GROMACS .gro file of C-alpha atoms in nm:
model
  329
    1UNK     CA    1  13.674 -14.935  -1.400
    2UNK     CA    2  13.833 -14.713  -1.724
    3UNK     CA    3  13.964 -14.950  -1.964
    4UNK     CA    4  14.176 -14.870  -2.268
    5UNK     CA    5  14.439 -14.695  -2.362
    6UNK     CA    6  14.289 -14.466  -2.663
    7UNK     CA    7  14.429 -14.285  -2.963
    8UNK     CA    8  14.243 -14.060  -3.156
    9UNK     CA    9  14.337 -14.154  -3.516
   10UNK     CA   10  14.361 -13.816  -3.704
   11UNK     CA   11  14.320 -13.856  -4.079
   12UNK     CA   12  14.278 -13.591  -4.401
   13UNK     CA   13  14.179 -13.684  -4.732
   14UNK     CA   14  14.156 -14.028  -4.623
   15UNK     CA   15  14.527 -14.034  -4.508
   16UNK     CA   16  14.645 -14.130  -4.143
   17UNK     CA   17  14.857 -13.857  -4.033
   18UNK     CA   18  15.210 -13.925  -3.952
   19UNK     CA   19  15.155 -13.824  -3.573
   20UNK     CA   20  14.843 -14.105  -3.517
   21UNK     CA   21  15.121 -14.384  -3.645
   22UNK     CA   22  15.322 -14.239  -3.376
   23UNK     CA   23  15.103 -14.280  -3.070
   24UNK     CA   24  14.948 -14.609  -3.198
   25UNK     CA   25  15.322 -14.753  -3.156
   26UNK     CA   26  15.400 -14.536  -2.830
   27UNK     CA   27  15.023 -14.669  -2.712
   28UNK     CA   28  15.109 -15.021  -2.801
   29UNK     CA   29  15.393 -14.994  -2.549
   30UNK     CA   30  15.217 -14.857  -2.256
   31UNK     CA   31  14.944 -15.088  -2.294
   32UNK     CA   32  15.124 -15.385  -2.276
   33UNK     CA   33  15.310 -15.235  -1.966
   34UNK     CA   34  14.981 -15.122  -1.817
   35UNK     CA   35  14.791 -15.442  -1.922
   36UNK     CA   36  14.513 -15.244  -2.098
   37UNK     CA   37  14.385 -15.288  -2.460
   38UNK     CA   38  14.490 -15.056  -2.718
   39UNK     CA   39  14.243 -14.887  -2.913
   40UNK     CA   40  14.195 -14.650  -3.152
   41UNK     CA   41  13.950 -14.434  -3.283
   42UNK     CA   42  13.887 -14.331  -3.650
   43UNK     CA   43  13.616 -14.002  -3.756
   44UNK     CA   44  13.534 -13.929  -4.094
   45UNK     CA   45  13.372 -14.036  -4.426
   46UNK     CA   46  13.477 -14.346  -4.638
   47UNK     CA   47  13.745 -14.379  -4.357
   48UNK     CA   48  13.683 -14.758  -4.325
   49UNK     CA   49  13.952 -14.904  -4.471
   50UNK     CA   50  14.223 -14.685  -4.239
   51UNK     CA   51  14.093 -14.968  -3.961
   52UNK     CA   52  14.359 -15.212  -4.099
   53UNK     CA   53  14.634 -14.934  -4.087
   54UNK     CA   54  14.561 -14.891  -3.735
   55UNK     CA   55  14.605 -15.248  -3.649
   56UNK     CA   56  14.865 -15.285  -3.835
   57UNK     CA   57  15.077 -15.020  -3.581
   58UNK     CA   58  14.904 -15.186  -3.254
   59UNK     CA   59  14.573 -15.058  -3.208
   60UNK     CA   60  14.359 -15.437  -3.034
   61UNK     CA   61  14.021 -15.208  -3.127
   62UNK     CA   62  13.880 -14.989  -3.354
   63UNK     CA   63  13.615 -14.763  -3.322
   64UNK     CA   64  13.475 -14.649  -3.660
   65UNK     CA   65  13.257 -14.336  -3.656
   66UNK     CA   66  13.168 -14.308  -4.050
   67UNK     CA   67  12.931 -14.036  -4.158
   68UNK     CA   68  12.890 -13.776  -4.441
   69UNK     CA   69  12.804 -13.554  -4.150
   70UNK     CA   70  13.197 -13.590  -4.029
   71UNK     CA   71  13.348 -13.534  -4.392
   72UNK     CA   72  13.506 -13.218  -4.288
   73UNK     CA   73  13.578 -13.162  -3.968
   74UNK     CA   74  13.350 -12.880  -3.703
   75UNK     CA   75  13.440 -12.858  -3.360
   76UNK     CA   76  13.050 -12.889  -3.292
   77UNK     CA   77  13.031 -13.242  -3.460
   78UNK     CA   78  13.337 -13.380  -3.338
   79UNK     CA   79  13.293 -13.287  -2.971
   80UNK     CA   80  12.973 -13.428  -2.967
   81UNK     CA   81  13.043 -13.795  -3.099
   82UNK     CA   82  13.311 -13.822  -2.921
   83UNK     CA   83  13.182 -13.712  -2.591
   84UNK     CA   84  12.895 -14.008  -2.634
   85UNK     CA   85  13.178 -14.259  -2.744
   86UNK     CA   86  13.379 -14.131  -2.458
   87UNK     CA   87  13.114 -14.138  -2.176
   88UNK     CA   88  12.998 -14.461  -2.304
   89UNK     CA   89  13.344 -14.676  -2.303
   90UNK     CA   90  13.530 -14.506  -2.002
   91UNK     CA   91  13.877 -14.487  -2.170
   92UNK     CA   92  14.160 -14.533  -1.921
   93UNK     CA   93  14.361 -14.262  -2.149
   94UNK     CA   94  14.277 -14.026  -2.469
   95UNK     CA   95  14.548 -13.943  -2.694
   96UNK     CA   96  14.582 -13.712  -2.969
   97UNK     CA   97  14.864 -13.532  -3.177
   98UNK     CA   98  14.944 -13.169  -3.076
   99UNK     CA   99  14.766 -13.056  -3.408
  100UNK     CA  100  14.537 -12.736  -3.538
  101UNK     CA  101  14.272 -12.931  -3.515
  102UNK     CA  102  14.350 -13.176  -3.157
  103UNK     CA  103  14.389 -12.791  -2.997
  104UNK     CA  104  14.043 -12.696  -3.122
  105UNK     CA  105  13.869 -13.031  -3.011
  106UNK     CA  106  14.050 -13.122  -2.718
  107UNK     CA  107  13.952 -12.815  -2.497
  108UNK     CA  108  13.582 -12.847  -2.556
  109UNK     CA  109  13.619 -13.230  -2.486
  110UNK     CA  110  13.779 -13.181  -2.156
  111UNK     CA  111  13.485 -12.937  -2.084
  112UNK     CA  112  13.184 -13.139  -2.184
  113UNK     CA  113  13.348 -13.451  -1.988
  114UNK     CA  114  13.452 -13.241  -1.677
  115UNK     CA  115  13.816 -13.350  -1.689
  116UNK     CA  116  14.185 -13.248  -1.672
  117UNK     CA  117  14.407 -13.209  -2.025
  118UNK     CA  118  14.743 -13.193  -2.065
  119UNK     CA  119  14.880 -13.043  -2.380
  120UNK     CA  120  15.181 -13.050  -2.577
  121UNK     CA  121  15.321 -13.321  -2.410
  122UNK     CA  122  15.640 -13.464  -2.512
  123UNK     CA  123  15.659 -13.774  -2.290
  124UNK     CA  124  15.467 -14.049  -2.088
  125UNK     CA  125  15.596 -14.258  -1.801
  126UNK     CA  126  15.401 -14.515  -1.648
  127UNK     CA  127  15.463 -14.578  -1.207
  128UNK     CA  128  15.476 -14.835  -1.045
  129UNK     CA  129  15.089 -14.814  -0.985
  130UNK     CA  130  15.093 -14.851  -1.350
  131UNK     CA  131  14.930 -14.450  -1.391
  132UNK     CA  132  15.041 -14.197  -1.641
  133UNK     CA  133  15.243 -13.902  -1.586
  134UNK     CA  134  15.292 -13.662  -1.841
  135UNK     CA  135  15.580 -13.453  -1.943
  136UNK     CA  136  15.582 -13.091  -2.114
  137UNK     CA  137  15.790 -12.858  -2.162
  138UNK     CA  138  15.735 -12.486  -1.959
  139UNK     CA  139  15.888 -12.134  -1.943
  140UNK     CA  140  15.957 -12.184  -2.383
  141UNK     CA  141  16.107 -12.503  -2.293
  142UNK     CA  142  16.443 -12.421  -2.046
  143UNK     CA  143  16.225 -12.640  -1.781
  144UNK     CA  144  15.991 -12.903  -1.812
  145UNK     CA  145  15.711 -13.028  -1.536
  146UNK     CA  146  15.541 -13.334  -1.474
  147UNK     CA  147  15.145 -13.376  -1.491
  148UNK     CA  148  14.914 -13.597  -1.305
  149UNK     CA  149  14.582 -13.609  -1.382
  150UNK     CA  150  14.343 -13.749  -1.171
  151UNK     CA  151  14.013 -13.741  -1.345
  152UNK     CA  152  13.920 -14.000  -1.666
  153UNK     CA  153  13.971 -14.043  -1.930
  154UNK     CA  154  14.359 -13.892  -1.910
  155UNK     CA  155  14.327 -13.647  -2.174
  156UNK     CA  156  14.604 -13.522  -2.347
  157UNK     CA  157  14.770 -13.351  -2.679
  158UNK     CA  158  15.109 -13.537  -2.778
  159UNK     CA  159  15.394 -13.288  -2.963
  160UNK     CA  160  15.492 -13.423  -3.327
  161UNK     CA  161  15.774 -13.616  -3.302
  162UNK     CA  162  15.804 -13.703  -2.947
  163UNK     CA  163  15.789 -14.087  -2.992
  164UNK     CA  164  15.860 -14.283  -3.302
  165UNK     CA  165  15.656 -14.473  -3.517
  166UNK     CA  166  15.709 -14.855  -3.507
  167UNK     CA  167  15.711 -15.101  -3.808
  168UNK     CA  168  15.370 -15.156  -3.926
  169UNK     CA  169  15.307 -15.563  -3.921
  170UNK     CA  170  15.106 -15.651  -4.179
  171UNK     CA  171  14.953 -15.979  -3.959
  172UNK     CA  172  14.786 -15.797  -3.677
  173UNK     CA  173  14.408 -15.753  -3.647
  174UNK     CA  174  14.154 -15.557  -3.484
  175UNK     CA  175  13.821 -15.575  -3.387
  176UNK     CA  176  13.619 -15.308  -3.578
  177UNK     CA  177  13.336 -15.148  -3.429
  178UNK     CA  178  13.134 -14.940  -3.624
  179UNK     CA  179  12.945 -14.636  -3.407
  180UNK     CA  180  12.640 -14.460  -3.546
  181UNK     CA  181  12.738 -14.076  -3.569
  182UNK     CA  182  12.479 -13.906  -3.318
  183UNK     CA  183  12.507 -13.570  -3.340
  184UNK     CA  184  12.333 -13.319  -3.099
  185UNK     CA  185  12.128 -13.037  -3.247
  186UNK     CA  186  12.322 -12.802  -3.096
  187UNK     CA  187  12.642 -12.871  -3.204
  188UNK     CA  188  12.554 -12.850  -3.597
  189UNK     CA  189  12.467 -12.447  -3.559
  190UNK     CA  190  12.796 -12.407  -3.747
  191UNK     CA  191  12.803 -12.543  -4.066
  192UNK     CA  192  13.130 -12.562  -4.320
  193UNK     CA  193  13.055 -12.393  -4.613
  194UNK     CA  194  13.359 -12.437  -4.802
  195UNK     CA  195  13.721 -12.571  -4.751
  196UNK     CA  196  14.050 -12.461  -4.889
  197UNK     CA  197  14.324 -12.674  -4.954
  198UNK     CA  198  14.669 -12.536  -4.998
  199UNK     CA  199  14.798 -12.827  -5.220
  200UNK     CA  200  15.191 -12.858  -5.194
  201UNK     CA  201  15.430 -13.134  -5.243
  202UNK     CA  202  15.641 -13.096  -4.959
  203UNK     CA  203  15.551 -13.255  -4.580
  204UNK     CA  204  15.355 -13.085  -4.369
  205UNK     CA  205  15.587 -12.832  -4.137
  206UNK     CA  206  15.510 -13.063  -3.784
  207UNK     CA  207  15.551 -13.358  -4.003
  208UNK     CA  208  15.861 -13.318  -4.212
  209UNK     CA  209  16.210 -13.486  -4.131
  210UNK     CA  210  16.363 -13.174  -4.265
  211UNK     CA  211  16.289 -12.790  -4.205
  212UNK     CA  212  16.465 -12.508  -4.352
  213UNK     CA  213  16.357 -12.153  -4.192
  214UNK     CA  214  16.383 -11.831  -4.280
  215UNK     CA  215  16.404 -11.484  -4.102
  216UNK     CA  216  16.427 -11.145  -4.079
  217UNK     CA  217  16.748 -11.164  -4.284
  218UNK     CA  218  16.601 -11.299  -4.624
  219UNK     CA  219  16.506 -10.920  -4.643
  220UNK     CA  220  16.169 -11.019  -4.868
  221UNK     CA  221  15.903 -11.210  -5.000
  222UNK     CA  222  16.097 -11.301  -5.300
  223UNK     CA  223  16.402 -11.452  -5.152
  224UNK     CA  224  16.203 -11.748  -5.005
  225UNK     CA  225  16.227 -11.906  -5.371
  226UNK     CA  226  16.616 -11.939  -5.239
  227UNK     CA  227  16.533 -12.172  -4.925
  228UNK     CA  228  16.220 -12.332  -5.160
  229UNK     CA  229  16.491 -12.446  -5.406
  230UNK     CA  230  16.687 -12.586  -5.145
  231UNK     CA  231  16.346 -12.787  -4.987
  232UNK     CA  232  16.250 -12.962  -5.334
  233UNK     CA  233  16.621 -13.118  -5.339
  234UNK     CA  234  16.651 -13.252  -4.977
  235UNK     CA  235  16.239 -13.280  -4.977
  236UNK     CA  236  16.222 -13.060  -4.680
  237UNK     CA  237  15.933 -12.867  -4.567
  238UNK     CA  238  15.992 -12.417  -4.558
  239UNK     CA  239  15.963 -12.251  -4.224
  240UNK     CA  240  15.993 -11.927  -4.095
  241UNK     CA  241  16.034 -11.675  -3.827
  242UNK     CA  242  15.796 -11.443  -3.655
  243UNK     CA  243  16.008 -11.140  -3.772
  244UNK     CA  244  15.939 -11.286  -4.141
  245UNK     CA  245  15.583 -11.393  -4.115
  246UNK     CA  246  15.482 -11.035  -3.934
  247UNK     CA  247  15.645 -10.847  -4.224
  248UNK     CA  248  15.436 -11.014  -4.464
  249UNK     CA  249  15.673 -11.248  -4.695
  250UNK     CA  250  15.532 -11.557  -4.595
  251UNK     CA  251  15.192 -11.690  -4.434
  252UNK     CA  252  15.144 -11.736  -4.067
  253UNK     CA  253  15.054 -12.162  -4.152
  254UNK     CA  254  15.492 -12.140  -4.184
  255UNK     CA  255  15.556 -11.975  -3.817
  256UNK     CA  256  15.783 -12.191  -3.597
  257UNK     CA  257  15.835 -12.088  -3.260
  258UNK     CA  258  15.653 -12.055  -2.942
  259UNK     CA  259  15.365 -11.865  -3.108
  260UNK     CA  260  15.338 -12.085  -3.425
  261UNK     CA  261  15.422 -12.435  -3.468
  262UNK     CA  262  15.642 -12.702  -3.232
  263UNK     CA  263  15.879 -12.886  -3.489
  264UNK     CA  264  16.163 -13.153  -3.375
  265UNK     CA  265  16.277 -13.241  -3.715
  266UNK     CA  266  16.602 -13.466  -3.723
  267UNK     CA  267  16.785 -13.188  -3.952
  268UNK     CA  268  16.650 -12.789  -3.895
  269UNK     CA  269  16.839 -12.530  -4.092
  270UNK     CA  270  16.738 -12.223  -3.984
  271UNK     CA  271  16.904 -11.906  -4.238
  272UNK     CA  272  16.908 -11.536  -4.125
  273UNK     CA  273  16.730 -11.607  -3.836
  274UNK     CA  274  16.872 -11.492  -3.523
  275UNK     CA  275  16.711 -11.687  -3.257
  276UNK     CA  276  16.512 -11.510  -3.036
  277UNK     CA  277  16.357 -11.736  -2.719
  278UNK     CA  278  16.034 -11.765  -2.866
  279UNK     CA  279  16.139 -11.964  -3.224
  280UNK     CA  280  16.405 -12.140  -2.977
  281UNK     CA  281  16.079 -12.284  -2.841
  282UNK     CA  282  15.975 -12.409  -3.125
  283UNK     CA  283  16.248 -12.546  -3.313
  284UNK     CA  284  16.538 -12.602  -2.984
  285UNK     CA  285  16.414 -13.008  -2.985
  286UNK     CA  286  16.497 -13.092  -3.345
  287UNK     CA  287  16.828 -13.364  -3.388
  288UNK     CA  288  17.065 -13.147  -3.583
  289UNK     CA  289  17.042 -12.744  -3.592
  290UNK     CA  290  17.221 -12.572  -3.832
  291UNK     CA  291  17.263 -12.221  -3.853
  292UNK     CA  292  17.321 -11.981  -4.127
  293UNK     CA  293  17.413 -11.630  -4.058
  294UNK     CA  294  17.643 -11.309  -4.099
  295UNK     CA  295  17.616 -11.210  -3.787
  296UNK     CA  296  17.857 -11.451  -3.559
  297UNK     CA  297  17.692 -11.341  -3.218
  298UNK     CA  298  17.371 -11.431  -3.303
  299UNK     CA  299  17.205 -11.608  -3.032
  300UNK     CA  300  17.084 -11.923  -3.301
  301UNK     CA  301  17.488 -12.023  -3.325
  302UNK     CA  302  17.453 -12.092  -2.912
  303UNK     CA  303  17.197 -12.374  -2.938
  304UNK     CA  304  17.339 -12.436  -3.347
  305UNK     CA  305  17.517 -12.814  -3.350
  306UNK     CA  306  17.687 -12.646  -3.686
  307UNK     CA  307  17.715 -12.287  -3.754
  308UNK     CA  308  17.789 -12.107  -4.061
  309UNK     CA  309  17.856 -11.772  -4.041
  310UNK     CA  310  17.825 -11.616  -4.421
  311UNK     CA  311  17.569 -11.478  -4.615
  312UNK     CA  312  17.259 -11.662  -4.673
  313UNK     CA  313  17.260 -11.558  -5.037
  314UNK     CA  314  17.557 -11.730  -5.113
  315UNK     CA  315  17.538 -12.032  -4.893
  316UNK     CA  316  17.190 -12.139  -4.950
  317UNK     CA  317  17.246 -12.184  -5.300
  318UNK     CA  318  17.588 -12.328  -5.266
  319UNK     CA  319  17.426 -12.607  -5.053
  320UNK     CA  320  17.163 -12.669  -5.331
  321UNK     CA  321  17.358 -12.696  -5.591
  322UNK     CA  322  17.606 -12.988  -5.358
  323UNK     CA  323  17.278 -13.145  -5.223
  324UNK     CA  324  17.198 -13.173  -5.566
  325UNK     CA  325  17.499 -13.371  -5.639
  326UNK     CA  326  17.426 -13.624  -5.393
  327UNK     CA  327  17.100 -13.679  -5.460
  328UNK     CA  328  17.155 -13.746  -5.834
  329UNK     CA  329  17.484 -14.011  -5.755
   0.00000   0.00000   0.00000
């Protein structure tokens, strides 16, 4: 029989991502309602010591995969370790964040292990047979449908920000398993050459409590320094539109929408951006929209909790300079 309710533990530069402390504690719950062990399962090198973390937010097991060959991560390496480990343990369930690199892996997992994957989930319910169904949003999110698979392990991608991370509690243990990293011949015919970091101090966009986004009306590249100014005070992270990243002012790693990333911040502000379906998609789940534009039939002020209708120019940095205010009383 599967056992185990997994969670793939996605860490970089040694760090646990926001996201893995968010299934662990959403895992913890529907293992104890399904009766199954929680476990999670850490890849990298030097990655050790994140074993504690991940008991400390539920996880009864870990399953340590340490290797210099699984520094950086390839899709080649990846997908092969964890297809042993998989095959080998018969998981109940395999979770992972909604991230760049879970849609890379997850795919080629569900391929080598012949089973169903769900992604971009944004909720799990367990029956009364004690199976998981999983909910996503379809059609850019104005419906949503419910998955069953029926193949193990349940594989699935989990949106940012779906559940919320529990307290960690610093008296919990896990067993530790180290695995040897086996890696097929095959799937080292890619090799990483070279990695570059874009080194910021703000949160990562999926990650942040706070986005500010920009569009089509910041009118150039330039003007971002406006909503930048704004993220430093409130410690946001800086998104944008698809109108904005296609005309070149910022990079495509800032896209929100449909095409670009899922947020569900508790605060979005989203200036000169006029709300077309597709960043609706991507930003319509976040706690508190606010909208900032001159235009007051934009479609943005019709999903907008608070609407400002004004020039960007003026507000933005009228909201800095208050924000500042409370932040230094």
């Amino acid at each position: 029989m599967p056992k185990g309710i997994w969670i793939f533990v996605e860490q970089a530069a040694g760090k646990i991502r926001k996201i893995s402390f968010e299934l662990l504690s959403q895992g913890r719950k529907i293992a104890d309602q399904t009766g199954e062990p929680l476990v999670a399962v850490i890849i990298g090198e030097k990655v050790a010591n994140l074993a504690k973390e991940a008991a400390e937010y539920g996880a009864d097991k870990v399953y340590l995969l340490d290797s210099p060959q699984l520094a950086q991560y390839t899709t080649g390496a990846y997908t092969s370790v964890l297809t042993k480990l998989l095959r080998n343990e018969e998981p109940q369930a395999f979770l992972m964040g909604h991230t760049a690199l879970a849609k890379d892996l997850a795919p080629r997992l569900a391929q080598r292990l012949g089973v169903g994957l769900a992604s971009d989930i944004i909720d799990i319910e367990v029956n009364q047979e004690k199976f998981l169904l999983f909910k996503r949003p379809v059609f850019t999110g104005s419906a949503f449908s419910f998955v069953e698979i029926l193949t193990k392990p349940l594989l699935a991608t989990v949106r940012a920000k779906s559940f919320v991370a529990s307290e960690p509690d610093p008296t919990r243990q896990a067993e530790v398993i180290e695995v040897a990293a086996e890696i097929d011949p095959g799937d080292l015919k890619v090799i990483l050459k070279d990695v570059a970091l874009i080194v910021t101090s703000r949160p990562a966009l999926t990650e942040a409590d706070i986005v500010i986004s920009g569009g089509r009306g910041m009118k150039a590249k330039e003007n971002f320094t406006i909503l930048e100014d704004l993220a430093d005070v409130v410690g946001a992270a800086v998104g944008a539109s698809r109108a904005a990243v296609d005309s070149g002012w910022i990079d495509n790693q800032f896209q929100v929408g449909q095409t670009g990333s899922i947020v569900a911040p508790t605060l979005y502000i989203a200036c000169g951006i006029s709300g077309a379906i597709q960043h609706i998609a991507g930003m319509g789940a976040s706690k508190v929209i606010i909208a900032i534009n001159k235009d007051p039939d934009a479609p943005i002020f019709n999903v907008a909790d608070y609407g400002i209708v004004g020039d960007l120019f003026e507000v933005v940095p009228l909201l800095t300079e208050e924000f500042k205010k409370l932040v230094n009383e």
